[in-house]
Amino acid sequence: GAVVSQHPSWVICKSGTSVKIECRSLDFQATTMFWYRQFPKQSLMLMATSNEGSKATYEQGVEKDKFLINHASLTLSTLTVTSAHPEDSSFYICSAAGTSDGEQFFGPGTRLTVL
Amino acid sequence: GDSVTQMEGPVTLSEEAFLTINCTYTATGYPSLFWYVQYPGEGLQLLLKATKADDKGSNKGFEATYRKETTSFHLEKGSVQVSDSAVYFCALQGIWGNEKLTFGTGTRLTIIP
C-alpha cells in the first residue's frame, strides 16, 4: 500500500518558537494533502486541505497565519506552527491522497509539546 | 453538513466475545464509508471501506455493511482478540474523491484475556 511518512515523530519546543512538520508520500504522487489535529482521547479534527501548488484551504476556526501550510511538490507538504504556545501541544497527523480512488493514506503523526 | 455519530466508548470485552460498534452518518448523496483503526502509539490505518449501498467491507475478521436505508455502517467482529485493542474511527468521504474525511469521535476498545 501507499506509504506516508512524517518527520519528526515528536518534538518539544519552547513557547514562542516555530516548529516545522514534514509530511511525505513515499511511493505515490499526492495531489491533495490534509492536516489533522488530534487531542487526547478525541477524534481527528481537520485543520486544512492543501493541493499541490495552491494555497491551503483552512477549516473554520483555524488560524492560517499561525498554522502555515506549504505543498510545494507532489510528495511533500509542511505544516509550520508559528510562535507556538502550550495550547498548541497536540498530535498532528497528515494524510495524502492521489490514487485514482481518492483514498487517503495517513502518516504516523507528530506529537508536539510546547513548554 | 456531513457528520458521523459513533458509539461512545470505552468498550471493554473479554477475548472471543462478539463486537459491535455502531456508526451512523448524515451526508448528501452517496458518500464512501470507512473504518480506521489506531493502535497505541501509531497512526491511523484503514481497516475497511465501502463505497456504495449494500457493499460489505471486510478485513481481519471485521465486517461492516453500508446501509443506505438506515444511514449506518456498524462494525462487527465475531470473536475479538487481545490484539484488537485499539481506537476505532468511523468516517465518511464525499462523492468527488480527494475530499476531506469526516470522522466520528472514536471508540476505544479494550479486550481482556
PDB file of C-alpha atoms in Angstrom:
ATOM      1  CA  GLY A   1       0.000   0.000   0.000  1.00  0.00           C
ATOM      2  CA  ALA A   2       0.893   3.656  -0.237  1.00  0.00           C
ATOM      3  CA  VAL A   3       3.207   4.969   2.457  1.00  0.00           C
ATOM      4  CA  VAL A   4       3.173   8.374   4.083  1.00  0.00           C
ATOM      5  CA  SER A   5       5.895   9.485   6.448  1.00  0.00           C
ATOM      6  CA  GLN A   6       6.034  12.337   8.908  1.00  0.00           C
ATOM      7  CA  HIS A   7       9.039  13.996  10.444  1.00  0.00           C
ATOM      8  CA  PRO A   8       9.716  14.465  13.228  1.00  0.00           C
ATOM      9  CA  SER A   9       7.704  11.893  15.117  1.00  0.00           C
ATOM     10  CA  TRP A  10       7.878  14.043  18.217  1.00  0.00           C
ATOM     11  CA  VAL A  11       9.189  17.472  19.098  1.00  0.00           C
ATOM     12  CA  ILE A  12       9.477  19.533  22.250  1.00  0.00           C
ATOM     13  CA  CYS A  13       9.945  23.258  21.927  1.00  0.00           C
ATOM     14  CA  LYS A  14       9.870  26.411  23.989  1.00  0.00           C
ATOM     15  CA  SER A  15       6.943  28.774  23.898  1.00  0.00           C
ATOM     16  CA  GLY A  16       7.335  31.398  21.182  1.00  0.00           C
ATOM     17  CA  THR A  17       9.395  29.295  18.811  1.00  0.00           C
ATOM     18  CA  SER A  18       8.270  27.911  15.464  1.00  0.00           C
ATOM     19  CA  VAL A  19       8.150  24.258  14.555  1.00  0.00           C
ATOM     20  CA  LYS A  20       8.016  22.694  11.104  1.00  0.00           C
ATOM     21  CA  ILE A  21       6.494  19.271  10.472  1.00  0.00           C
ATOM     22  CA  GLU A  22       7.045  17.454   7.194  1.00  0.00           C
ATOM     23  CA  CYS A  23       4.684  15.049   5.501  1.00  0.00           C
ATOM     24  CA  ARG A  24       5.915  12.957   2.591  1.00  0.00           C
ATOM     25  CA  SER A  25       4.246  10.497   0.280  1.00  0.00           C
ATOM     26  CA  LEU A  26       6.953   7.942  -0.388  1.00  0.00           C
ATOM     27  CA  ASP A  27       5.640   5.905  -3.289  1.00  0.00           C
ATOM     28  CA  PHE A  28       2.914   7.926  -4.941  1.00  0.00           C
ATOM     29  CA  GLN A  29       2.176  11.473  -6.009  1.00  0.00           C
ATOM     30  CA  ALA A  30      -0.121  13.225  -3.589  1.00  0.00           C
ATOM     31  CA  THR A  31      -2.245  15.798  -5.344  1.00  0.00           C
ATOM     32  CA  THR A  32      -4.006  16.587  -2.095  1.00  0.00           C
ATOM     33  CA  MET A  33      -2.738  16.517   1.456  1.00  0.00           C
ATOM     34  CA  PHE A  34      -4.683  17.018   4.634  1.00  0.00           C
ATOM     35  CA  TRP A  35      -3.567  18.128   8.077  1.00  0.00           C
ATOM     36  CA  TYR A  36      -5.414  16.994  11.171  1.00  0.00           C
ATOM     37  CA  ARG A  37      -5.075  17.683  14.840  1.00  0.00           C
ATOM     38  CA  GLN A  38      -5.943  15.126  17.466  1.00  0.00           C
ATOM     39  CA  PHE A  39      -6.426  15.942  21.116  1.00  0.00           C
ATOM     40  CA  PRO A  40      -6.009  13.227  23.736  1.00  0.00           C
ATOM     41  CA  LYS A  41      -8.795  10.652  23.560  1.00  0.00           C
ATOM     42  CA  GLN A  42     -10.609  12.657  20.908  1.00  0.00           C
ATOM     43  CA  SER A  43     -11.240  12.411  17.218  1.00  0.00           C
ATOM     44  CA  LEU A  44      -9.273  13.946  14.396  1.00  0.00           C
ATOM     45  CA  MET A  45     -10.153  17.494  13.529  1.00  0.00           C
ATOM     46  CA  LEU A  46      -9.328  18.605  10.013  1.00  0.00           C
ATOM     47  CA  MET A  47      -7.246  21.759  10.023  1.00  0.00           C
ATOM     48  CA  ALA A  48      -6.649  22.360   6.339  1.00  0.00           C
ATOM     49  CA  THR A  49      -6.573  20.845   2.888  1.00  0.00           C
ATOM     50  CA  SER A  50      -3.746  21.592   0.512  1.00  0.00           C
ATOM     51  CA  ASN A  51      -3.412  20.937  -3.186  1.00  0.00           C
ATOM     52  CA  GLU A  52      -0.006  20.910  -4.789  1.00  0.00           C
ATOM     53  CA  GLY A  53       0.954  24.369  -5.971  1.00  0.00           C
ATOM     54  CA  SER A  54      -2.077  26.071  -4.454  1.00  0.00           C
ATOM     55  CA  LYS A  55      -2.831  27.865  -1.225  1.00  0.00           C
ATOM     56  CA  ALA A  56      -4.232  25.702   1.510  1.00  0.00           C
ATOM     57  CA  THR A  57      -7.897  25.801   2.404  1.00  0.00           C
ATOM     58  CA  TYR A  58      -8.349  26.168   6.135  1.00  0.00           C
ATOM     59  CA  GLU A  59     -11.269  24.933   8.175  1.00  0.00           C
ATOM     60  CA  GLN A  60     -13.311  27.412  10.116  1.00  0.00           C
ATOM     61  CA  GLY A  61     -11.616  28.470  13.315  1.00  0.00           C
ATOM     62  CA  VAL A  62      -8.090  27.509  12.227  1.00  0.00           C
ATOM     63  CA  GLU A  63      -5.679  30.451  12.147  1.00  0.00           C
ATOM     64  CA  LYS A  64      -3.916  30.375   8.815  1.00  0.00           C
ATOM     65  CA  ASP A  65      -1.219  32.777   9.994  1.00  0.00           C
ATOM     66  CA  LYS A  66      -0.402  30.505  12.881  1.00  0.00           C
ATOM     67  CA  PHE A  67      -0.504  27.204  11.044  1.00  0.00           C
ATOM     68  CA  LEU A  68       1.358  27.760   7.806  1.00  0.00           C
ATOM     69  CA  ILE A  69       0.932  25.018   5.235  1.00  0.00           C
ATOM     70  CA  ASN A  70       3.031  24.601   2.143  1.00  0.00           C
ATOM     71  CA  HIS A  71       2.512  21.941  -0.516  1.00  0.00           C
ATOM     72  CA  ALA A  72       5.328  22.724  -2.876  1.00  0.00           C
ATOM     73  CA  SER A  73       5.646  19.362  -4.560  1.00  0.00           C
ATOM     74  CA  LEU A  74       3.589  16.254  -5.212  1.00  0.00           C
ATOM     75  CA  THR A  75       5.389  14.376  -2.463  1.00  0.00           C
ATOM     76  CA  LEU A  76       5.903  16.948   0.275  1.00  0.00           C
ATOM     77  CA  SER A  77       3.728  19.148   2.439  1.00  0.00           C
ATOM     78  CA  THR A  78       4.859  21.061   5.503  1.00  0.00           C
ATOM     79  CA  LEU A  79       2.995  22.441   8.488  1.00  0.00           C
ATOM     80  CA  THR A  80       4.716  25.206  10.418  1.00  0.00           C
ATOM     81  CA  VAL A  81       3.347  26.101  13.814  1.00  0.00           C
ATOM     82  CA  THR A  82       4.471  29.690  14.306  1.00  0.00           C
ATOM     83  CA  SER A  83       5.070  31.229  17.719  1.00  0.00           C
ATOM     84  CA  ALA A  84       3.944  28.054  19.405  1.00  0.00           C
ATOM     85  CA  HIS A  85       2.245  28.155  22.779  1.00  0.00           C
ATOM     86  CA  PRO A  86       1.383  25.385  25.242  1.00  0.00           C
ATOM     87  CA  GLU A  87      -2.190  25.224  23.935  1.00  0.00           C
ATOM     88  CA  ASP A  88      -0.753  24.182  20.563  1.00  0.00           C
ATOM     89  CA  SER A  89       0.533  20.980  22.125  1.00  0.00           C
ATOM     90  CA  SER A  90      -1.194  18.178  20.310  1.00  0.00           C
ATOM     91  CA  PHE A  91      -0.821  15.237  17.952  1.00  0.00           C
ATOM     92  CA  TYR A  92      -0.640  16.417  14.348  1.00  0.00           C
ATOM     93  CA  ILE A  93      -1.450  13.949  11.598  1.00  0.00           C
ATOM     94  CA  CYS A  94      -1.203  14.339   7.864  1.00  0.00           C
ATOM     95  CA  SER A  95      -2.793  12.300   5.147  1.00  0.00           C
ATOM     96  CA  ALA A  96      -2.218  12.204   1.432  1.00  0.00           C
ATOM     97  CA  ALA A  97      -4.473  11.376  -1.472  1.00  0.00           C
ATOM     98  CA  GLY A  98      -3.521  10.889  -5.067  1.00  0.00           C
ATOM     99  CA  THR A  99      -4.538   7.464  -6.192  1.00  0.00           C
ATOM    100  CA  SER A 100      -7.426   7.016  -8.567  1.00  0.00           C
ATOM    101  CA  ASP A 101      -9.993   6.200  -5.894  1.00  0.00           C
ATOM    102  CA  GLY A 102      -9.119   9.196  -3.731  1.00  0.00           C
ATOM    103  CA  GLU A 103      -8.218   7.086  -0.716  1.00  0.00           C
ATOM    104  CA  GLN A 104      -6.319   8.933   1.983  1.00  0.00           C
ATOM    105  CA  PHE A 105      -3.196   7.407   3.454  1.00  0.00           C
ATOM    106  CA  PHE A 106      -2.184   8.580   6.880  1.00  0.00           C
ATOM    107  CA  GLY A 107       1.171   9.422   8.308  1.00  0.00           C
ATOM    108  CA  PRO A 108       2.135   8.132  11.761  1.00  0.00           C
ATOM    109  CA  GLY A 109       1.662  11.540  13.354  1.00  0.00           C
ATOM    110  CA  THR A 110       3.860  14.078  15.130  1.00  0.00           C
ATOM    111  CA  ARG A 111       3.491  14.779  18.820  1.00  0.00           C
ATOM    112  CA  LEU A 112       4.207  18.416  19.589  1.00  0.00           C
ATOM    113  CA  THR A 113       4.819  19.533  23.146  1.00  0.00           C
ATOM    114  CA  VAL A 114       5.257  23.228  23.812  1.00  0.00           C
ATOM    115  CA  LEU A 115       6.777  24.110  27.152  1.00  0.00           C
TER     116      LEU A 115
ATOM    117  CA  GLY B   1     -23.035  19.443   6.580  1.00  0.00           C
ATOM    118  CA  ASP B   2     -21.711  15.923   6.767  1.00  0.00           C
ATOM    119  CA  SER B   3     -21.456  14.280  10.153  1.00  0.00           C
ATOM    120  CA  VAL B   4     -20.688  10.912  11.727  1.00  0.00           C
ATOM    121  CA  THR B   5     -22.137   9.716  15.002  1.00  0.00           C
ATOM    122  CA  GLN B   6     -20.272   6.904  16.615  1.00  0.00           C
ATOM    123  CA  MET B   7     -20.952   4.733  19.603  1.00  0.00           C
ATOM    124  CA  GLU B   8     -19.239   6.176  22.614  1.00  0.00           C
ATOM    125  CA  GLY B   9     -16.726   4.160  24.477  1.00  0.00           C
ATOM    126  CA  PRO B  10     -14.782   2.935  26.093  1.00  0.00           C
ATOM    127  CA  VAL B  11     -15.790  -0.617  25.340  1.00  0.00           C
ATOM    128  CA  THR B  12     -14.290  -3.500  27.287  1.00  0.00           C
ATOM    129  CA  LEU B  13     -14.857  -7.076  26.192  1.00  0.00           C
ATOM    130  CA  SER B  14     -13.473 -10.459  27.019  1.00  0.00           C
ATOM    131  CA  GLU B  15     -11.461 -12.330  24.435  1.00  0.00           C
ATOM    132  CA  GLU B  16     -13.620 -14.222  21.906  1.00  0.00           C
ATOM    133  CA  ALA B  17     -16.642 -12.025  22.578  1.00  0.00           C
ATOM    134  CA  PHE B  18     -18.763 -10.588  19.770  1.00  0.00           C
ATOM    135  CA  LEU B  19     -18.116  -6.958  18.929  1.00  0.00           C
ATOM    136  CA  THR B  20     -20.426  -4.300  17.524  1.00  0.00           C
ATOM    137  CA  ILE B  21     -19.517  -0.642  17.283  1.00  0.00           C
ATOM    138  CA  ASN B  22     -22.370   1.462  15.964  1.00  0.00           C
ATOM    139  CA  CYS B  23     -21.892   4.214  13.403  1.00  0.00           C
ATOM    140  CA  THR B  24     -24.494   6.354  11.688  1.00  0.00           C
ATOM    141  CA  TYR B  25     -23.967   9.213   9.300  1.00  0.00           C
ATOM    142  CA  THR B  26     -25.566  12.258   7.758  1.00  0.00           C
ATOM    143  CA  ALA B  27     -24.490  13.254   4.277  1.00  0.00           C
ATOM    144  CA  THR B  28     -25.778  14.359   0.924  1.00  0.00           C
ATOM    145  CA  GLY B  29     -25.673  11.877  -1.887  1.00  0.00           C
ATOM    146  CA  TYR B  30     -23.806   8.627  -1.564  1.00  0.00           C
ATOM    147  CA  PRO B  31     -20.604   9.051   0.403  1.00  0.00           C
ATOM    148  CA  SER B  32     -17.916   6.437   0.842  1.00  0.00           C
ATOM    149  CA  LEU B  33     -17.702   4.990   4.339  1.00  0.00           C
ATOM    150  CA  PHE B  34     -14.647   3.867   6.247  1.00  0.00           C
ATOM    151  CA  TRP B  35     -13.466   2.323   9.457  1.00  0.00           C
ATOM    152  CA  TYR B  36      -9.998   3.278  10.607  1.00  0.00           C
ATOM    153  CA  VAL B  37      -8.064   1.741  13.493  1.00  0.00           C
ATOM    154  CA  GLN B  38      -5.435   3.428  15.623  1.00  0.00           C
ATOM    155  CA  TYR B  39      -3.250   1.157  17.702  1.00  0.00           C
ATOM    156  CA  PRO B  40      -1.483   2.613  20.738  1.00  0.00           C
ATOM    157  CA  GLY B  41       1.260   4.984  19.698  1.00  0.00           C
ATOM    158  CA  GLU B  42       0.590   4.598  15.988  1.00  0.00           C
ATOM    159  CA  GLY B  43      -1.134   6.474  13.198  1.00  0.00           C
ATOM    160  CA  LEU B  44      -4.452   5.631  11.611  1.00  0.00           C
ATOM    161  CA  GLN B  45      -4.746   2.600   9.415  1.00  0.00           C
ATOM    162  CA  LEU B  46      -7.594   1.879   7.076  1.00  0.00           C
ATOM    163  CA  LEU B  47      -9.436  -1.180   8.349  1.00  0.00           C
ATOM    164  CA  LEU B  48     -12.176  -1.475   5.760  1.00  0.00           C
ATOM    165  CA  LYS B  49     -14.344   0.584   3.489  1.00  0.00           C
ATOM    166  CA  ALA B  50     -17.497   0.521   1.379  1.00  0.00           C
ATOM    167  CA  THR B  51     -18.263   2.839  -1.483  1.00  0.00           C
ATOM    168  CA  LYS B  52     -21.893   2.157  -2.289  1.00  0.00           C
ATOM    169  CA  ALA B  53     -25.101   0.988  -0.699  1.00  0.00           C
ATOM    170  CA  ASP B  54     -25.229  -2.670   0.376  1.00  0.00           C
ATOM    171  CA  ASP B  55     -21.482  -3.065  -0.068  1.00  0.00           C
ATOM    172  CA  LYS B  56     -19.796  -5.015   2.697  1.00  0.00           C
ATOM    173  CA  GLY B  57     -16.259  -4.120   3.682  1.00  0.00           C
ATOM    174  CA  SER B  58     -14.222  -6.753   5.462  1.00  0.00           C
ATOM    175  CA  ASN B  59     -10.702  -7.189   6.788  1.00  0.00           C
ATOM    176  CA  LYS B  60      -9.005  -9.122   9.602  1.00  0.00           C
ATOM    177  CA  GLY B  61     -12.320 -10.666  10.629  1.00  0.00           C
ATOM    178  CA  PHE B  62     -14.052  -7.297  10.872  1.00  0.00           C
ATOM    179  CA  GLU B  63     -17.076  -6.502   8.729  1.00  0.00           C
ATOM    180  CA  ALA B  64     -19.329  -3.521   8.085  1.00  0.00           C
ATOM    181  CA  THR B  65     -22.232  -3.150   5.666  1.00  0.00           C
ATOM    182  CA  TYR B  66     -23.222   0.144   4.031  1.00  0.00           C
ATOM    183  CA  ARG B  67     -26.902   0.537   4.877  1.00  0.00           C
ATOM    184  CA  LYS B  68     -28.407   3.445   2.970  1.00  0.00           C
ATOM    185  CA  GLU B  69     -31.891   2.981   4.421  1.00  0.00           C
ATOM    186  CA  THR B  70     -30.654   3.348   7.988  1.00  0.00           C
ATOM    187  CA  THR B  71     -27.610   5.517   7.141  1.00  0.00           C
ATOM    188  CA  SER B  72     -25.452   3.157   9.130  1.00  0.00           C
ATOM    189  CA  PHE B  73     -22.103   1.401   8.875  1.00  0.00           C
ATOM    190  CA  HIS B  74     -21.796  -0.674  12.032  1.00  0.00           C
ATOM    191  CA  LEU B  75     -18.525  -2.502  12.672  1.00  0.00           C
ATOM    192  CA  GLU B  76     -18.723  -6.144  13.749  1.00  0.00           C
ATOM    193  CA  LYS B  77     -16.381  -8.965  14.602  1.00  0.00           C
ATOM    194  CA  GLY B  78     -17.428 -12.396  15.686  1.00  0.00           C
ATOM    195  CA  SER B  79     -14.570 -13.194  18.057  1.00  0.00           C
ATOM    196  CA  VAL B  80     -12.252 -10.466  19.260  1.00  0.00           C
ATOM    197  CA  GLN B  81      -8.663 -10.910  20.332  1.00  0.00           C
ATOM    198  CA  VAL B  82      -6.456  -9.008  22.735  1.00  0.00           C
ATOM    199  CA  SER B  83      -4.578  -7.650  19.725  1.00  0.00           C
ATOM    200  CA  ASP B  84      -7.768  -5.887  18.581  1.00  0.00           C
ATOM    201  CA  SER B  85      -7.435  -3.425  21.453  1.00  0.00           C
ATOM    202  CA  ALA B  86      -7.269  -0.027  19.783  1.00  0.00           C
ATOM    203  CA  VAL B  87      -9.311   3.060  18.972  1.00  0.00           C
ATOM    204  CA  TYR B  88     -11.725   2.662  16.067  1.00  0.00           C
ATOM    205  CA  PHE B  89     -12.924   5.599  13.973  1.00  0.00           C
ATOM    206  CA  CYS B  90     -15.847   5.640  11.591  1.00  0.00           C
ATOM    207  CA  ALA B  91     -15.511   8.151   8.762  1.00  0.00           C
ATOM    208  CA  LEU B  92     -17.147   9.272   5.570  1.00  0.00           C
ATOM    209  CA  GLN B  93     -15.872  10.914   2.427  1.00  0.00           C
ATOM    210  CA  GLY B  94     -17.837  12.897  -0.100  1.00  0.00           C
ATOM    211  CA  ILE B  95     -18.559  11.667  -3.554  1.00  0.00           C
ATOM    212  CA  TRP B  96     -15.999  13.547  -5.563  1.00  0.00           C
ATOM    213  CA  GLY B  97     -12.838  11.857  -4.425  1.00  0.00           C
ATOM    214  CA  ASN B  98      -9.837  13.531  -2.808  1.00  0.00           C
ATOM    215  CA  GLU B  99     -12.297  15.130  -0.456  1.00  0.00           C
ATOM    216  CA  LYS B 100     -11.815  15.543   3.232  1.00  0.00           C
ATOM    217  CA  LEU B 101     -12.797  12.815   5.632  1.00  0.00           C
ATOM    218  CA  THR B 102     -15.311  13.472   8.355  1.00  0.00           C
ATOM    219  CA  PHE B 103     -14.594  11.378  11.429  1.00  0.00           C
ATOM    220  CA  GLY B 104     -16.645  10.128  14.309  1.00  0.00           C
ATOM    221  CA  THR B 105     -15.367  10.649  17.816  1.00  0.00           C
ATOM    222  CA  GLY B 106     -13.680   7.266  18.027  1.00  0.00           C
ATOM    223  CA  THR B 107     -14.374   4.263  20.221  1.00  0.00           C
ATOM    224  CA  ARG B 108     -11.672   2.888  22.473  1.00  0.00           C
ATOM    225  CA  LEU B 109     -11.832  -0.896  22.593  1.00  0.00           C
ATOM    226  CA  THR B 110     -10.056  -2.944  25.230  1.00  0.00           C
ATOM    227  CA  ILE B 111     -10.035  -6.721  25.083  1.00  0.00           C
ATOM    228  CA  ILE B 112      -9.165  -8.569  28.253  1.00  0.00           C
ATOM    229  CA  PRO B 113      -7.786 -12.113  28.238  1.00  0.00           C
TER     230      PRO B 113
END
